[in-house]
Short mmCIF file of N, CA and C in Angstrom, two decimals:
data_model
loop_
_atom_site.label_atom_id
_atom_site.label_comp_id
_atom_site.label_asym_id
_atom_site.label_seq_id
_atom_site.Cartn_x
_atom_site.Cartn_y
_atom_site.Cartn_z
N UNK A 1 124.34 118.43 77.50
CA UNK A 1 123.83 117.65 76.39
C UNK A 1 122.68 116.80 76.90
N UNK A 2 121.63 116.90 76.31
CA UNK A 2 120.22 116.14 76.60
C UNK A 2 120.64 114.75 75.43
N UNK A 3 120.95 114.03 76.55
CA UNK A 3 120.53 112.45 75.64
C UNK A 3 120.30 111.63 76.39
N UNK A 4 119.55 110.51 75.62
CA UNK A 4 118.96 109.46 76.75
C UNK A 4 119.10 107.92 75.86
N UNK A 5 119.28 107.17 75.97
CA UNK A 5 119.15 105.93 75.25
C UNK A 5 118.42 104.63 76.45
N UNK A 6 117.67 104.04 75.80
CA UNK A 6 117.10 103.33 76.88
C UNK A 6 116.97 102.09 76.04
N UNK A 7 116.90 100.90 76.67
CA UNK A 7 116.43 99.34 76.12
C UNK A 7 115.80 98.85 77.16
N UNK A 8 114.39 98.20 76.51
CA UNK A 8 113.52 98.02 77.33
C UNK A 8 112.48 97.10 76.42
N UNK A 9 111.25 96.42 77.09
CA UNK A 9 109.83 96.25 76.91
C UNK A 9 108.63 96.74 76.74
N UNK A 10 108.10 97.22 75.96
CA UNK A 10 107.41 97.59 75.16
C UNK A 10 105.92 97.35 76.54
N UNK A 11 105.09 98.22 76.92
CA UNK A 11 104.38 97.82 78.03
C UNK A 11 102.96 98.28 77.88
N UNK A 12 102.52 99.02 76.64
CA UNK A 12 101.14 99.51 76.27
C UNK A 12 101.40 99.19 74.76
N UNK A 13 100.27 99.39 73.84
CA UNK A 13 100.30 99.04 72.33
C UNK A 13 100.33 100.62 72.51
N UNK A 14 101.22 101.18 71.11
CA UNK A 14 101.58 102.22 70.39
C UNK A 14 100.00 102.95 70.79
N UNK A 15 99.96 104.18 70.62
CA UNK A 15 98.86 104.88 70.07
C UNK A 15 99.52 105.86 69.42
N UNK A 16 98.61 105.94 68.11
CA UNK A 16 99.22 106.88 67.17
C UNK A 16 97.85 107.69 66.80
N UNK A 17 98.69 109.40 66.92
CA UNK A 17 97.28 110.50 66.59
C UNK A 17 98.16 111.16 65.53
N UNK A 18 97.24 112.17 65.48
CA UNK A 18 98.02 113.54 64.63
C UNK A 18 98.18 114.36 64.99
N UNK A 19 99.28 115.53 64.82
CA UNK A 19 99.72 116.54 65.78
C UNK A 19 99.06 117.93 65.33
N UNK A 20 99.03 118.99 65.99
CA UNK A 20 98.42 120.20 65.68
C UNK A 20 99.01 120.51 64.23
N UNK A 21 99.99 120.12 64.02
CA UNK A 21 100.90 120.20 62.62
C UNK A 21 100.52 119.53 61.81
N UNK A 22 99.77 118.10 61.83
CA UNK A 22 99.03 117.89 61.00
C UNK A 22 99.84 116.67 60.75
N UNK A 23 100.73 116.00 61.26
CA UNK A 23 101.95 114.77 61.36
C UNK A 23 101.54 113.85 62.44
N UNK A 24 101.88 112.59 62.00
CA UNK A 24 101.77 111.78 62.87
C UNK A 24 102.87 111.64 64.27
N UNK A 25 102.35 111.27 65.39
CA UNK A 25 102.57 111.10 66.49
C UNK A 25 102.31 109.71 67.48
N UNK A 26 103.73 108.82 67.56
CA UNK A 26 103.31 107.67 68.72
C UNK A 26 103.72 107.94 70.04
N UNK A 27 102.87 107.63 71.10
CA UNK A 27 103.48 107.68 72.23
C UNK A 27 103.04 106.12 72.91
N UNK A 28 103.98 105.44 73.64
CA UNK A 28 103.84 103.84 74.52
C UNK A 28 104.54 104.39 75.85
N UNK A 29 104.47 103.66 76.35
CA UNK A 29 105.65 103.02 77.76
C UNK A 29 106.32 102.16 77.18
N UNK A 30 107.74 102.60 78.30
CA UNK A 30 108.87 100.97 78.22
C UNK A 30 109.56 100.93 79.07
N UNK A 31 109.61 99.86 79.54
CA UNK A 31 110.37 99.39 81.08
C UNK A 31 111.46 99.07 80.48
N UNK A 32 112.00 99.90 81.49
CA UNK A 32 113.50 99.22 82.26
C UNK A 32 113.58 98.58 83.25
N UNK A 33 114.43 97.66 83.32
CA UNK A 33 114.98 96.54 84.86
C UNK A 33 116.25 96.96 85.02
N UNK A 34 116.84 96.93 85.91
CA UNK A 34 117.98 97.27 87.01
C UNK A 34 117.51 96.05 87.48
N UNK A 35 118.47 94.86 87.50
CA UNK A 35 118.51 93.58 88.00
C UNK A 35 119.21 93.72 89.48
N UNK A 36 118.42 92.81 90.10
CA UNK A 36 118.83 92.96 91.55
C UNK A 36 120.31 91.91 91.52
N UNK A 37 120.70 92.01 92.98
CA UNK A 37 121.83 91.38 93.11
C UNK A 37 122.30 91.28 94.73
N UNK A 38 123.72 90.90 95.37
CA UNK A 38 123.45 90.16 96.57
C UNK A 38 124.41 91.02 96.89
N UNK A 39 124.66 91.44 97.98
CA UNK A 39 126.08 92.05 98.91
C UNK A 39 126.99 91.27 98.97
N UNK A 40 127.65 91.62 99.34
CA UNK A 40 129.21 90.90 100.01
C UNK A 40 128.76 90.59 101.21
N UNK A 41 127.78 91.49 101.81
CA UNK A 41 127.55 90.45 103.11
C UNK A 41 126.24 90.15 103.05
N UNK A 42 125.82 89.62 102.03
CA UNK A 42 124.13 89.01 102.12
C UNK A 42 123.10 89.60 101.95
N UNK A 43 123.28 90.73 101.48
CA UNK A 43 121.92 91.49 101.63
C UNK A 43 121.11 91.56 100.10
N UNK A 44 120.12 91.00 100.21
CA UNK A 44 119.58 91.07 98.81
C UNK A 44 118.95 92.28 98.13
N UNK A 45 119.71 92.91 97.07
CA UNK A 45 118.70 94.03 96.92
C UNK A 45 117.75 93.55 95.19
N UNK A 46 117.27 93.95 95.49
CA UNK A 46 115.57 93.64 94.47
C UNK A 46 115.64 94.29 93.19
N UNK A 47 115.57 93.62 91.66
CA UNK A 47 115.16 94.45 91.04
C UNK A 47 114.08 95.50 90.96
N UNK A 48 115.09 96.40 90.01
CA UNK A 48 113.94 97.79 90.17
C UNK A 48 113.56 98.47 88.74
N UNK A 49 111.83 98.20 88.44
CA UNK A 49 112.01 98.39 86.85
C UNK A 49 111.48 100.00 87.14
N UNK A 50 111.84 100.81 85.98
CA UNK A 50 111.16 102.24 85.48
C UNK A 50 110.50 101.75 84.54
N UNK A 51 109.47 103.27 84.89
CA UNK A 51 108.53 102.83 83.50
C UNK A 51 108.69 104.71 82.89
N UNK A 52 108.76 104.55 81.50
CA UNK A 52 109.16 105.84 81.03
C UNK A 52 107.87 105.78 79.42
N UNK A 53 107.61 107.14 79.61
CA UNK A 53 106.37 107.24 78.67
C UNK A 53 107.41 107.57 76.77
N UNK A 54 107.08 107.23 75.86
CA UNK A 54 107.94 107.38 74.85
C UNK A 54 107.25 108.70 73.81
N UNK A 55 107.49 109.16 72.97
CA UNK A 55 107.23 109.89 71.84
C UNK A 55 108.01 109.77 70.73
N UNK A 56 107.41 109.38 69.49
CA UNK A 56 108.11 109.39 68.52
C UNK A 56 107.03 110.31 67.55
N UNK A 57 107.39 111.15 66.33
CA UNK A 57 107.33 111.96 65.48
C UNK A 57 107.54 111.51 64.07
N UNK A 58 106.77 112.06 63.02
CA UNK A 58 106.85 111.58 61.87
C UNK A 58 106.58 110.28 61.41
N UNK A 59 107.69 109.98 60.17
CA UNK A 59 107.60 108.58 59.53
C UNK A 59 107.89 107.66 60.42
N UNK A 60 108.39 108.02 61.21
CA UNK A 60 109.40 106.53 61.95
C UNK A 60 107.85 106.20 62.67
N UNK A 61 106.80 106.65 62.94
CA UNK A 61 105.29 106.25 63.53
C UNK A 61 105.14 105.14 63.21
N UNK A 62 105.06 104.88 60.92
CA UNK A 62 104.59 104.05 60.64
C UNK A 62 105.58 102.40 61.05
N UNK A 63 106.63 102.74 60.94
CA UNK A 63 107.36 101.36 61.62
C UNK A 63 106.81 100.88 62.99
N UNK A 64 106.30 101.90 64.02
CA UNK A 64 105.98 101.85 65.38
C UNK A 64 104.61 101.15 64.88
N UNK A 65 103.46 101.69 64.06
CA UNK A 65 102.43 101.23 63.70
C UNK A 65 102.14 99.35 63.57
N UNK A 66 103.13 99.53 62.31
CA UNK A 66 103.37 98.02 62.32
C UNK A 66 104.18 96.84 62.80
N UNK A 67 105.00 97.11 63.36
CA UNK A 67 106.30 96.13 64.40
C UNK A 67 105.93 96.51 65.74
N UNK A 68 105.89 97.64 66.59
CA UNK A 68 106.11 97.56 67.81
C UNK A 68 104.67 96.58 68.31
N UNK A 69 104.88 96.10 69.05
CA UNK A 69 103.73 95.83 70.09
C UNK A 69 103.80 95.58 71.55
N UNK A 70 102.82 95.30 72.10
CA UNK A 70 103.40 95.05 74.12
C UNK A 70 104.16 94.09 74.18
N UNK A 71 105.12 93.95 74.86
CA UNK A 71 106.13 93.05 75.24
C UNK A 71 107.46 92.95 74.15
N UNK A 72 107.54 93.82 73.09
CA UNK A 72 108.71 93.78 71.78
C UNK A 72 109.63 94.39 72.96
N UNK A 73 110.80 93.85 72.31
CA UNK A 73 112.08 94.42 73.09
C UNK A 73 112.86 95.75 71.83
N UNK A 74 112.93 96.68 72.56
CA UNK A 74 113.43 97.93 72.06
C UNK A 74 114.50 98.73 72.69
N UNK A 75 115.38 99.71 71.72
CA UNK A 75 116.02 100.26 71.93
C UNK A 75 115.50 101.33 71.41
N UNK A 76 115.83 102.61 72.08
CA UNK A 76 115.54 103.94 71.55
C UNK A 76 116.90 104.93 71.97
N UNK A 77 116.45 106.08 71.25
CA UNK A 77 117.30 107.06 72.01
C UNK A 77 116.88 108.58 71.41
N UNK A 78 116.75 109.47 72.24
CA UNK A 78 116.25 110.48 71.84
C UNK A 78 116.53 111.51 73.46
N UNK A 79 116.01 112.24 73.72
CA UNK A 79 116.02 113.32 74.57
C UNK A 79 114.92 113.91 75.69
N UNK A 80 115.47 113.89 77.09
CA UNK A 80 114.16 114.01 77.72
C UNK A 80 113.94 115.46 78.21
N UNK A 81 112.10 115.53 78.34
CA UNK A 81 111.53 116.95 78.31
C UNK A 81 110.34 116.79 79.53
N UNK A 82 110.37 117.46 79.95
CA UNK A 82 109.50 117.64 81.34
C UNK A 82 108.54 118.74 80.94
N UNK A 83 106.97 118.65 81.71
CA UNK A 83 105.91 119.31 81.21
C UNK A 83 105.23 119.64 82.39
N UNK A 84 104.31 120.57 82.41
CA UNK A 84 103.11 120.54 83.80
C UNK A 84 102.12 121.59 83.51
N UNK A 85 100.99 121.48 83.88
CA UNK A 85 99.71 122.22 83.78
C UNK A 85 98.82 122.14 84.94
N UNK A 86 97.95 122.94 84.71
CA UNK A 86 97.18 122.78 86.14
C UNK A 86 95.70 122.28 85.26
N UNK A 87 95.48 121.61 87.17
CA UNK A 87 93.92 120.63 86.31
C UNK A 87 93.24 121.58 87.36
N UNK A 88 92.23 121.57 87.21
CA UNK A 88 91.25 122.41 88.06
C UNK A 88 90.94 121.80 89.22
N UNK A 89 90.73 120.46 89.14
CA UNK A 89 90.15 119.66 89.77
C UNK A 89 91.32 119.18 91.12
N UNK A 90 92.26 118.60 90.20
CA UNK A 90 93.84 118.06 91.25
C UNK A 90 94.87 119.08 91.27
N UNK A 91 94.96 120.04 90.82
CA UNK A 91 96.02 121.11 90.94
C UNK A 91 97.00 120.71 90.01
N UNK A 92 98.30 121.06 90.51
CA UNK A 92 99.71 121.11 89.21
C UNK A 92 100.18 119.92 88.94
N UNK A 93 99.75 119.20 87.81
CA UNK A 93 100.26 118.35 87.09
C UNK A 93 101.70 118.18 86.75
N UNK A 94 101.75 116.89 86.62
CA UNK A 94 104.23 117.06 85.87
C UNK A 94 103.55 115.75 84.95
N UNK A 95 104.49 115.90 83.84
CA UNK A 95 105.02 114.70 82.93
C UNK A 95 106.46 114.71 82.65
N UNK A 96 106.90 113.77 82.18
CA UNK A 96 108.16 113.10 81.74
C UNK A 96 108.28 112.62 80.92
N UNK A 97 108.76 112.87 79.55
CA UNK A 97 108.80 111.90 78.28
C UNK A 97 109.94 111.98 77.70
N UNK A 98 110.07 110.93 76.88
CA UNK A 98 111.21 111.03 75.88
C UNK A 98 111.04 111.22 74.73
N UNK A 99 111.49 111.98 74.20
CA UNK A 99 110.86 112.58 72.61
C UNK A 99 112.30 111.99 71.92
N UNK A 100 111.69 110.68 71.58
CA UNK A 100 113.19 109.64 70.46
C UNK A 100 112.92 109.84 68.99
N UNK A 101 114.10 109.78 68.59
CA UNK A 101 114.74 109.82 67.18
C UNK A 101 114.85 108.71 66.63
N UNK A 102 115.70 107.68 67.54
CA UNK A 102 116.25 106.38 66.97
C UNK A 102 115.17 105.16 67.48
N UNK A 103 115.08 104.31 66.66
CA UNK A 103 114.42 103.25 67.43
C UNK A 103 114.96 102.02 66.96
N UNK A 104 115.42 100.93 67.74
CA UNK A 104 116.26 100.00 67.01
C UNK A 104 115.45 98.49 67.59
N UNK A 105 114.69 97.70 66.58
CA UNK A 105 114.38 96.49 67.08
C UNK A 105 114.88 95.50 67.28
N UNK A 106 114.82 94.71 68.40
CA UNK A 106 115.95 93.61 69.18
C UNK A 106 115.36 92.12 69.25
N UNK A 107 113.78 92.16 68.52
CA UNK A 107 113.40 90.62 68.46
C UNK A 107 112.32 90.51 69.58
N UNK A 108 111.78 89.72 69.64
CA UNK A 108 110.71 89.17 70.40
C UNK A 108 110.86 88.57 71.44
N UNK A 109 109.72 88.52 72.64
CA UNK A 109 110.14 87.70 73.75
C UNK A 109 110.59 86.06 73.49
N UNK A 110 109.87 85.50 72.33
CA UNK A 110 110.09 84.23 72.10
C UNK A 110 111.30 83.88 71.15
N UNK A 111 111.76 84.85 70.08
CA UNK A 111 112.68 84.78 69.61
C UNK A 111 113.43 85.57 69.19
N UNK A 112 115.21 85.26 69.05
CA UNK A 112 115.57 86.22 68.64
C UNK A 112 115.70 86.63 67.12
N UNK A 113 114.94 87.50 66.70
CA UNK A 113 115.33 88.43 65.44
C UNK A 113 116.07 89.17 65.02
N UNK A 114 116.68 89.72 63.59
CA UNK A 114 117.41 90.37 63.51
C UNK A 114 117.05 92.02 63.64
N UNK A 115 118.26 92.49 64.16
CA UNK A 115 117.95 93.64 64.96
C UNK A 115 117.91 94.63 63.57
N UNK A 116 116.59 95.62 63.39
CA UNK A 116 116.68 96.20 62.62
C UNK A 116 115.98 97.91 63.30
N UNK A 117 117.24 98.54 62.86
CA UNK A 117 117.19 100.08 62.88
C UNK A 117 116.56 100.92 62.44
N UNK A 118 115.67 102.00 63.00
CA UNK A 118 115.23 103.22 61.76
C UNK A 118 115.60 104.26 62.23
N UNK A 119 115.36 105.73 61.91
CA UNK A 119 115.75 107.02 62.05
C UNK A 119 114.37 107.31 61.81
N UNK A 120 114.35 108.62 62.50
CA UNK A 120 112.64 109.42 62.37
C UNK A 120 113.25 110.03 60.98
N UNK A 121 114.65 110.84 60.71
CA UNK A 121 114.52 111.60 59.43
C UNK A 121 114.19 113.44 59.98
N UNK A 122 114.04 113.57 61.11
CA UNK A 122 113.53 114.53 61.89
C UNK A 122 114.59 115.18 62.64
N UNK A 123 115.24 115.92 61.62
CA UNK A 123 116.18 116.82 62.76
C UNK A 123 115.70 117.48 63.85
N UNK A 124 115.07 118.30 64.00
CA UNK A 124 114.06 118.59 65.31
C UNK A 124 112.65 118.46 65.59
N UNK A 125 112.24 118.28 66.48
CA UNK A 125 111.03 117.63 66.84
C UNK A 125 110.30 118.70 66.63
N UNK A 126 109.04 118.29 65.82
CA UNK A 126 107.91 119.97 64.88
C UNK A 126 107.26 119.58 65.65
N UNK A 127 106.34 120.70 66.25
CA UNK A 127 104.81 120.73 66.86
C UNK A 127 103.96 121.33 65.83
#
């Protein structure tokens, strides 16, 4: 089973295009932290953030359009897909994305808001 759910920070503004299909398309970053913490015998280990590239599909864009921005705190969840091509120039390329369904808002760095949910509406992801 491909699933992924992630909560995180919002770390680029949305960009939203249109797809060969003729539908809208957002893709951002969003960090995760893994908070550091101490041993039993002293040893400090360091937080460690990921940074993961996002995709969302369809209607759920226009919510991304107008609410998300850099630094919003988010929840998503959707499914991850790996990619690669060759560049002429640097050779074989890789990507990593998450192509999400759910996106659930958790409020702002300065305050907390009420957490409000959407659905893309998108049983499978159209190209």
């Amino acid at each position: 089973m491909n699933n992924v759910q992630l909560v995180g920070r919002v770390g680029q503004e949305p960009k939203i295009m249109g797809s060969e299909a003729g539908r809208k398309v957002a893709r951002f970053t969003l960090a995760t932290t893994e908070r550091g913490y101490e041993t039993k015998n002293g040893k400090k280990i360091e937080d460690r953030t990921e940074w993961h590239t996002l995709v969302f599909f369809g209607n759920i864009t226009n919510v991304i359009e107008n609410y998300v921005k850099v630094g919003s705190l988010i929840s998503v969840k959707g499914s991850i897909h790996y990619g690669k091509w060759e560049d002429p120039e640097k050779g074989t390329k890789y990507m990593t994305e998450i192509w999400c369904t759910d996106l659930e808002l958790l409020g702002s760095k300065k305050e907390n808001e009420p957490v409000e949910q959407f659905k893309s509406g998108e049983e499978e992801v159209p190209f």
